[in-house]
């Protein structure tokens, strides 16, 4: 793993031919996330300052954080920590922005920010995972079918 | 999808994506270095990549930063690569990488 530290953001964009409210539900309801987010169920009451989490199919907590901003159906800002390695990795901040791009089409932007420098090697997981997650979300909303992709495993030293 | 293929069909545009893959969030000025072409030409290539959604841009104050967006490439891959092919293709890619590194 590279020991180079970085604060580079990752920004991924996808266009989805549905209403903004549907994208919002897909991000905040577990019946949707379980189908495109590598089987993870999202949980929160979606109030600013509340805890939110992603639960693995076997019931363990995977990602936990705090809801920083919640403005349905436009903007959701979440802090992001690995639940099974508390304090080992710097917290990152994930922002979803949902905009009406043109008639009937929504532009979903996911920004992963790193306020604390993070090892470049640790970004690789997200760089592989996010495009699959966002393509899966688009596919699920537009066709009713999620992509059937295997869950990529984190680097060995990071596995739960 | 046509726009993505057209955008990727140019060697200089692929080079710009390679440079953003190596270091994400660069300005036009930074990206002009080592490209050996005018600023206008680089800006035009970036515009084509942005129109194809292969680049996302973000303003930080007065700076316009460019970020690589691989989501459309993933969507193309998903169209023709099923869940069974993925493992085999990954194995072949790993093998090719290993052989080339020797």
CSV table of C-alpha atoms in Angstrom, one decimal:
chain,number,residue,atom,x,y,z
A,1,UNK,CA,0.0,0.0,0.0
A,2,UNK,CA,1.3,3.4,-0.8
A,3,UNK,CA,2.1,5.6,2.1
A,4,UNK,CA,1.5,8.8,0.1
A,5,UNK,CA,-1.2,10.8,1.9
A,6,UNK,CA,-3.8,12.7,0.0
A,7,UNK,CA,-6.8,15.0,0.5
A,8,UNK,CA,-8.0,14.7,-3.1
A,9,UNK,CA,-11.8,14.5,-3.4
A,10,UNK,CA,-13.5,11.9,-5.5
A,11,UNK,CA,-16.5,13.1,-7.5
A,12,UNK,CA,-18.7,10.7,-9.4
A,13,UNK,CA,-21.7,11.8,-11.5
A,14,UNK,CA,-24.5,9.8,-13.0
A,15,UNK,CA,-27.6,10.8,-14.9
A,16,UNK,CA,-30.8,8.9,-14.0
A,17,UNK,CA,-34.1,9.1,-15.8
A,18,UNK,CA,-36.4,9.4,-12.8
A,19,UNK,CA,-37.7,12.0,-10.4
A,20,UNK,CA,-35.5,13.5,-7.7
A,21,UNK,CA,-37.7,12.0,-5.0
A,22,UNK,CA,-37.1,8.5,-6.3
A,23,UNK,CA,-33.3,9.0,-6.1
A,24,UNK,CA,-33.7,10.3,-2.5
A,25,UNK,CA,-35.7,7.2,-1.5
A,26,UNK,CA,-33.1,5.0,-3.1
A,27,UNK,CA,-30.4,6.6,-1.0
A,28,UNK,CA,-32.2,6.6,2.3
A,29,UNK,CA,-34.4,3.4,2.4
A,30,UNK,CA,-32.9,0.0,3.1
A,31,UNK,CA,-35.2,-1.8,0.7
A,32,UNK,CA,-33.3,0.0,-2.1
A,33,UNK,CA,-29.8,0.1,-0.7
A,34,UNK,CA,-29.8,-3.6,0.0
A,35,UNK,CA,-30.2,-4.1,-3.8
A,36,UNK,CA,-27.4,-1.9,-5.1
A,37,UNK,CA,-25.0,-1.1,-2.2
A,38,UNK,CA,-23.4,-4.6,-2.0
A,39,UNK,CA,-26.3,-5.9,0.1
A,40,UNK,CA,-25.9,-3.2,2.7
A,41,UNK,CA,-29.1,-1.9,4.5
A,42,UNK,CA,-29.1,1.8,5.4
A,43,UNK,CA,-30.6,2.9,8.7
A,44,UNK,CA,-31.3,6.4,10.2
A,45,UNK,CA,-34.1,8.7,11.1
A,46,UNK,CA,-32.5,11.2,8.7
A,47,UNK,CA,-32.5,14.1,11.1
A,48,UNK,CA,-29.5,16.4,11.2
A,49,UNK,CA,-27.1,15.3,13.9
A,50,UNK,CA,-28.6,11.7,14.0
A,51,UNK,CA,-26.6,8.6,13.6
A,52,UNK,CA,-26.8,6.7,10.3
A,53,UNK,CA,-25.3,3.4,9.3
A,54,UNK,CA,-24.9,0.7,6.6
A,55,UNK,CA,-25.5,-2.8,7.9
A,56,UNK,CA,-23.9,-5.9,6.3
A,57,UNK,CA,-26.2,-8.7,5.2
A,58,UNK,CA,-24.9,-10.8,8.2
A,59,UNK,CA,-26.1,-8.0,10.6
A,60,UNK,CA,-22.8,-6.4,11.4
A,61,UNK,CA,-22.3,-2.7,11.1
A,62,UNK,CA,-20.1,-1.7,8.2
A,63,UNK,CA,-20.2,2.1,7.9
A,64,UNK,CA,-21.3,4.5,10.6
A,65,UNK,CA,-21.5,8.2,10.8
A,66,UNK,CA,-23.6,11.3,11.5
A,67,UNK,CA,-26.1,13.0,9.3
A,68,UNK,CA,-24.6,16.5,8.8
A,69,UNK,CA,-27.1,17.9,6.3
A,70,UNK,CA,-30.5,16.5,5.2
A,71,UNK,CA,-32.4,18.4,2.6
A,72,UNK,CA,-34.8,16.1,0.8
A,73,UNK,CA,-34.8,15.5,-2.1
A,74,UNK,CA,-31.7,17.7,-2.9
A,75,UNK,CA,-28.8,17.2,-0.6
A,76,UNK,CA,-27.5,14.6,1.9
A,77,UNK,CA,-24.2,15.1,3.7
A,78,UNK,CA,-22.9,12.1,5.8
A,79,UNK,CA,-19.8,11.5,7.8
A,80,UNK,CA,-18.3,8.1,7.0
A,81,UNK,CA,-16.4,5.8,9.3
A,82,UNK,CA,-15.5,2.1,9.1
A,83,UNK,CA,-17.5,0.6,12.0
A,84,UNK,CA,-15.3,-2.5,12.4
A,85,UNK,CA,-12.0,-0.5,12.6
A,86,UNK,CA,-13.0,2.5,14.8
A,87,UNK,CA,-10.4,5.2,15.0
A,88,UNK,CA,-8.0,3.4,12.6
A,89,UNK,CA,-8.8,5.5,9.5
A,90,UNK,CA,-9.6,9.2,9.1
A,91,UNK,CA,-13.2,10.1,8.8
A,92,UNK,CA,-14.4,11.1,5.4
A,93,UNK,CA,-17.5,13.1,4.3
A,94,UNK,CA,-19.8,11.9,1.6
A,95,UNK,CA,-22.2,14.3,-0.1
A,96,UNK,CA,-25.0,13.4,-2.4
A,97,UNK,CA,-26.4,16.2,-4.6
A,98,UNK,CA,-29.5,15.6,-6.6
A,99,UNK,CA,-30.4,18.2,-9.3
A,100,UNK,CA,-32.9,18.2,-12.1
A,101,UNK,CA,-30.6,18.1,-15.1
A,102,UNK,CA,-33.3,18.3,-17.8
A,103,UNK,CA,-36.9,17.2,-18.2
A,104,UNK,CA,-37.3,13.8,-16.5
A,105,UNK,CA,-33.6,13.4,-15.8
A,106,UNK,CA,-31.8,13.8,-12.5
A,107,UNK,CA,-28.1,14.5,-12.1
A,108,UNK,CA,-26.7,12.7,-9.0
A,109,UNK,CA,-23.3,13.8,-7.8
A,110,UNK,CA,-21.4,11.9,-5.1
A,111,UNK,CA,-18.5,13.7,-3.5
A,112,UNK,CA,-16.1,11.9,-1.2
A,113,UNK,CA,-14.1,14.5,0.7
A,114,UNK,CA,-11.1,13.8,3.0
A,115,UNK,CA,-10.7,16.6,5.6
A,116,UNK,CA,-7.9,14.6,7.1
A,117,UNK,CA,-5.2,13.3,4.8
A,118,UNK,CA,-5.6,9.6,4.0
A,119,UNK,CA,-3.3,7.0,2.4
A,120,UNK,CA,-3.8,6.9,-1.3
A,121,UNK,CA,-4.0,3.1,-1.2
A,122,UNK,CA,-7.1,3.4,0.9
A,123,UNK,CA,-8.9,5.4,-1.8
A,124,UNK,CA,-8.7,2.5,-4.2
A,125,UNK,CA,-11.6,0.6,-2.6
A,126,UNK,CA,-13.9,3.5,-3.2
A,127,UNK,CA,-12.6,4.1,-6.6
A,128,UNK,CA,-13.6,0.6,-7.6
A,129,UNK,CA,-16.8,0.4,-5.5
A,130,UNK,CA,-18.5,3.7,-6.2
A,131,UNK,CA,-18.9,3.4,-10.0
A,132,UNK,CA,-20.6,0.0,-9.4
A,133,UNK,CA,-22.8,1.4,-6.7
A,134,UNK,CA,-23.9,4.3,-8.8
A,135,UNK,CA,-24.4,2.3,-11.9
A,136,UNK,CA,-26.4,-0.2,-9.8
A,137,UNK,CA,-28.6,2.6,-8.4
A,138,UNK,CA,-29.2,3.9,-11.9
A,139,UNK,CA,-30.0,0.5,-13.2
A,140,UNK,CA,-32.4,-0.3,-10.3
A,141,UNK,CA,-34.3,2.9,-10.6
A,142,UNK,CA,-34.6,2.9,-14.4
A,143,UNK,CA,-35.2,-0.8,-15.0
A,144,UNK,CA,-36.2,-2.3,-11.7
A,145,UNK,CA,-33.2,-4.6,-11.8
A,146,UNK,CA,-30.0,-4.0,-9.9
A,147,UNK,CA,-26.7,-5.2,-11.3
A,148,UNK,CA,-25.6,-8.5,-10.0
A,149,UNK,CA,-22.0,-7.9,-9.1
A,150,UNK,CA,-19.8,-9.5,-6.5
A,151,UNK,CA,-18.8,-7.4,-3.4
A,152,UNK,CA,-15.3,-6.2,-3.9
A,153,UNK,CA,-13.2,-7.1,-0.8
A,154,UNK,CA,-11.1,-4.4,0.9
A,155,UNK,CA,-7.4,-4.9,1.1
A,156,UNK,CA,-6.4,-7.9,3.3
A,157,UNK,CA,-5.1,-5.7,6.2
A,158,UNK,CA,-8.5,-3.9,6.2
A,159,UNK,CA,-10.9,-6.8,6.2
A,160,UNK,CA,-13.3,-7.1,9.1
B,1,UNK,CA,-23.0,6.1,-25.0
B,2,UNK,CA,-21.9,7.4,-28.4
B,3,UNK,CA,-20.5,10.5,-26.8
B,4,UNK,CA,-18.4,8.3,-24.4
B,5,UNK,CA,-16.9,6.3,-27.3
B,6,UNK,CA,-16.3,9.5,-29.3
B,7,UNK,CA,-14.6,11.1,-26.3
B,8,UNK,CA,-12.4,8.1,-25.6
B,9,UNK,CA,-11.4,7.7,-29.3
B,10,UNK,CA,-8.8,10.4,-29.0
B,11,UNK,CA,-5.3,9.7,-27.6
B,12,UNK,CA,-4.9,13.1,-26.0
B,13,UNK,CA,-8.2,12.9,-24.2
B,14,UNK,CA,-7.3,9.5,-22.8
B,15,UNK,CA,-4.0,11.1,-21.7
B,16,UNK,CA,-5.9,13.8,-19.8
B,17,UNK,CA,-8.0,11.1,-18.1
B,18,UNK,CA,-4.8,9.2,-17.2
B,19,UNK,CA,-3.4,12.4,-15.6
B,20,UNK,CA,-6.6,12.9,-13.6
B,21,UNK,CA,-6.5,9.3,-12.5
B,22,UNK,CA,-3.0,9.9,-11.2
B,23,UNK,CA,-4.0,13.2,-9.5
B,24,UNK,CA,-7.6,14.1,-9.3
B,25,UNK,CA,-9.0,17.6,-9.1
B,26,UNK,CA,-6.7,19.6,-11.4
B,27,UNK,CA,-7.1,23.0,-13.0
B,28,UNK,CA,-6.8,23.7,-16.7
B,29,UNK,CA,-3.4,25.3,-16.2
B,30,UNK,CA,-2.1,22.3,-14.4
B,31,UNK,CA,-3.4,20.0,-17.1
B,32,UNK,CA,-1.8,22.1,-19.8
B,33,UNK,CA,1.6,21.2,-18.6
B,34,UNK,CA,3.4,18.5,-20.7
B,35,UNK,CA,0.4,18.2,-23.1
B,36,UNK,CA,2.3,20.1,-25.9
B,37,UNK,CA,-0.7,21.8,-27.2
B,38,UNK,CA,-2.4,25.2,-26.8
B,39,UNK,CA,-4.5,26.0,-23.8
B,40,UNK,CA,-7.5,26.4,-26.1
B,41,UNK,CA,-7.0,22.9,-27.5
B,42,UNK,CA,-6.7,21.4,-24.0
B,43,UNK,CA,-9.9,23.3,-22.9
B,44,UNK,CA,-11.7,21.9,-26.0
B,45,UNK,CA,-10.7,18.3,-25.1
B,46,UNK,CA,-11.8,18.8,-21.5
B,47,UNK,CA,-15.2,20.2,-22.8
B,48,UNK,CA,-15.7,17.0,-24.9
B,49,UNK,CA,-14.8,14.8,-21.9
B,50,UNK,CA,-17.2,16.8,-19.7
B,51,UNK,CA,-20.1,16.6,-22.2
B,52,UNK,CA,-19.6,12.8,-22.2
B,53,UNK,CA,-19.8,12.8,-18.4
B,54,UNK,CA,-16.2,11.4,-18.2
B,55,UNK,CA,-15.1,14.5,-16.2
B,56,UNK,CA,-16.9,16.2,-13.4
B,57,UNK,CA,-16.0,19.9,-12.7
B,58,UNK,CA,-16.3,21.7,-9.4
B,59,UNK,CA,-15.6,25.4,-8.6
B,60,UNK,CA,-13.5,26.2,-5.6
B,61,UNK,CA,-13.5,29.9,-5.3
B,62,UNK,CA,-12.2,31.1,-8.7
B,63,UNK,CA,-10.6,27.8,-9.5
B,64,UNK,CA,-12.3,25.3,-11.8
B,65,UNK,CA,-11.2,21.8,-10.8
B,66,UNK,CA,-11.5,18.7,-13.0
B,67,UNK,CA,-12.3,15.2,-11.6
B,68,UNK,CA,-12.3,11.9,-13.5
B,69,UNK,CA,-15.7,10.3,-13.6
B,70,UNK,CA,-15.5,6.6,-14.5
B,71,UNK,CA,-19.3,5.9,-14.0
B,72,UNK,CA,-20.2,5.9,-17.7
B,73,UNK,CA,-17.3,3.5,-18.4
B,74,UNK,CA,-18.7,1.2,-15.8
B,75,UNK,CA,-22.1,1.4,-17.4
B,76,UNK,CA,-20.7,0.4,-20.7
B,77,UNK,CA,-18.9,-2.5,-19.1
B,78,UNK,CA,-22.1,-3.7,-17.3
B,79,UNK,CA,-23.8,-3.8,-20.6
B,80,UNK,CA,-21.6,-6.5,-22.1
B,81,UNK,CA,-19.8,-8.0,-19.1
B,82,UNK,CA,-22.0,-10.3,-16.9
B,83,UNK,CA,-21.3,-11.5,-13.4
B,84,UNK,CA,-19.7,-14.7,-14.7
B,85,UNK,CA,-17.3,-13.0,-17.0
B,86,UNK,CA,-16.1,-10.5,-14.4
B,87,UNK,CA,-14.0,-13.0,-12.4
B,88,UNK,CA,-12.3,-14.5,-15.5
B,89,UNK,CA,-11.6,-11.1,-17.0
B,90,UNK,CA,-10.1,-10.0,-13.7
B,91,UNK,CA,-7.9,-13.0,-13.7
B,92,UNK,CA,-6.7,-12.3,-17.2
B,93,UNK,CA,-6.1,-8.7,-16.4
B,94,UNK,CA,-4.1,-9.6,-13.3
B,95,UNK,CA,-2.1,-12.1,-15.4
B,96,UNK,CA,-1.4,-9.6,-18.1
B,97,UNK,CA,-0.3,-7.1,-15.5
B,98,UNK,CA,2.0,-9.6,-13.8
B,99,UNK,CA,3.6,-10.6,-17.1
B,100,UNK,CA,4.1,-7.1,-18.2
B,101,UNK,CA,5.7,-6.1,-14.9
B,102,UNK,CA,8.4,-8.8,-15.2
